[in-house]
mmCIF file of C-alpha atoms in Angstrom:
data_model
loop_
_atom_site.group_PDB
_atom_site.id
_atom_site.type_symbol
_atom_site.label_atom_id
_atom_site.label_comp_id
_atom_site.label_asym_id
_atom_site.label_seq_id
_atom_site.Cartn_x
_atom_site.Cartn_y
_atom_site.Cartn_z
ATOM 1 C CA VAL O 300 4.334 15.438 -0.971
ATOM 2 C CA LYS O 301 2.504 12.557 -2.639
ATOM 3 C CA LEU O 302 1.766 9.169 -1.142
ATOM 4 C CA ILE O 303 0.714 6.649 -3.781
ATOM 5 C CA TYR O 304 -0.629 3.171 -3.105
ATOM 6 C CA ASN O 305 -0.012 0.844 -6.095
ATOM 7 C CA ALA O 306 -1.771 -2.483 -6.853
ATOM 8 C CA ASN O 307 1.552 -4.079 -7.924
ATOM 9 C CA GLY O 308 -0.001 -6.765 -10.146
ATOM 10 C CA GLY O 309 -3.407 -6.719 -8.501
ATOM 11 C CA SER O 310 -6.520 -5.039 -9.841
ATOM 12 C CA GLY O 311 -7.634 -1.557 -8.873
ATOM 13 C CA ASN O 312 -6.514 1.981 -9.712
ATOM 14 C CA ASP O 313 -3.652 3.642 -7.835
ATOM 15 C CA VAL O 314 -4.676 5.750 -4.860
ATOM 16 C CA SER O 315 -2.835 9.073 -4.650
ATOM 17 C CA GLU O 316 -2.896 11.334 -1.595
ATOM 18 C CA THR O 317 -1.253 14.731 -1.090
ATOM 19 C CA TRP O 318 0.174 15.610 2.344
ATOM 20 C CA ASP O 319 2.372 18.275 3.879
ATOM 21 C CA ARG O 320 6.065 17.336 4.138
ATOM 22 C CA GLY O 321 6.711 15.811 7.571
ATOM 23 C CA SER O 322 3.137 14.535 7.963
ATOM 24 C CA VAL O 323 2.710 11.335 9.952
ATOM 25 C CA VAL O 324 0.174 9.215 8.065
ATOM 26 C CA THR O 325 -1.606 6.081 9.252
ATOM 27 C CA VAL O 326 -0.937 3.152 6.907
ATOM 28 C CA TRP O 327 -3.989 2.512 4.704
ATOM 29 C CA ASP O 328 -5.916 -0.717 5.274
ATOM 30 C CA ASN O 329 -6.864 -1.093 1.561
ATOM 31 C CA MET O 330 -10.570 -0.724 2.322
ATOM 32 C CA ASP O 331 -13.168 1.390 0.521
ATOM 33 C CA ALA O 332 -16.053 1.372 3.006
ATOM 34 C CA SER O 333 -16.510 -2.402 3.492
ATOM 35 C CA SER O 334 -14.799 -3.683 0.308
ATOM 36 C CA PRO O 335 -11.092 -4.063 -0.534
ATOM 37 C CA HIS O 336 -9.871 -1.473 -3.049
ATOM 38 C CA PHE O 337 -7.112 -3.682 -4.488
ATOM 39 C CA VAL O 338 -7.601 -7.411 -5.053
ATOM 40 C CA ARG O 339 -5.454 -10.153 -6.536
ATOM 41 C CA GLN O 340 -7.121 -13.461 -7.304
ATOM 42 C CA GLY O 341 -5.472 -16.421 -5.541
ATOM 43 C CA TYR O 342 -3.279 -14.229 -3.313
ATOM 44 C CA GLU O 343 -3.358 -13.068 0.294
ATOM 45 C CA LEU O 344 -2.813 -9.337 0.698
ATOM 46 C CA ALA O 345 0.176 -9.030 3.046
ATOM 47 C CA GLY O 346 0.905 -5.299 3.294
ATOM 48 C CA TRP O 347 2.833 -2.437 1.696
ATOM 49 C CA ASP O 348 6.473 -1.840 0.838
ATOM 50 C CA GLU O 349 8.537 0.781 -0.987
ATOM 51 C CA ASN O 350 10.151 -2.077 -2.949
ATOM 52 C CA SER O 351 7.760 -3.668 -5.461
ATOM 53 C CA ASN O 352 9.523 -7.052 -5.063
ATOM 54 C CA ALA O 353 9.719 -7.208 -1.261
ATOM 55 C CA GLU O 354 9.179 -10.643 0.271
ATOM 56 C CA VAL O 355 8.167 -9.247 3.658
ATOM 57 C CA PRO O 356 6.267 -5.945 3.597
ATOM 58 C CA SER O 357 7.512 -3.056 5.733
ATOM 59 C CA TYR O 358 3.959 -2.036 6.619
ATOM 60 C CA LYS O 359 0.991 -4.252 7.471
ATOM 61 C CA LEU O 360 -2.407 -3.229 6.139
ATOM 62 C CA GLY O 361 -3.887 -0.575 8.414
ATOM 63 C CA GLU O 362 -1.121 -0.828 11.034
ATOM 64 C CA GLY O 363 1.499 1.720 11.988
ATOM 65 C CA SER O 364 2.369 5.030 10.402
ATOM 66 C CA ILE O 365 4.664 6.583 7.813
ATOM 67 C CA THR O 366 6.434 9.947 8.160
ATOM 68 C CA LEU O 367 6.452 11.580 4.735
ATOM 69 C CA THR O 368 9.641 13.460 3.934
ATOM 70 C CA SER O 369 9.371 13.045 0.129
ATOM 71 C CA ASP O 370 7.073 11.457 -2.451
ATOM 72 C CA LEU O 371 6.499 7.785 -1.696
ATOM 73 C CA ILE O 372 5.006 4.849 -3.581
ATOM 74 C CA CYS O 373 3.778 1.950 -1.454
ATOM 75 C CA TYR O 374 3.409 -1.263 -3.449
ATOM 76 C CA LEU O 375 0.900 -3.896 -2.415
ATOM 77 C CA GLU O 376 2.712 -7.073 -1.391
ATOM 78 C CA THR O 377 0.912 -10.385 -1.780
ATOM 79 C CA HIS O 378 1.530 -14.055 -0.983
ATOM 80 C CA PHE O 379 0.268 -16.860 -3.221
ATOM 81 C CA TYR O 380 -1.990 -19.318 -1.398
#
């Protein structure tokens, strides 16, 4: 199954990973080495959600896990500051 992380209005290319069905995957922290992969000027990166318009993300950056039973897109959720 595919797990795709989407910038959802931020800059940066989607990150696509392929896993076995039923895999338990640690939620990505949005980091490439020491730099954020996705950025959005003027916004705080809040986490990930399956709904691109979520107000409160289901998953915090780098915290928790997801069990993959089917393809999943996680959209970056941001808060204006």
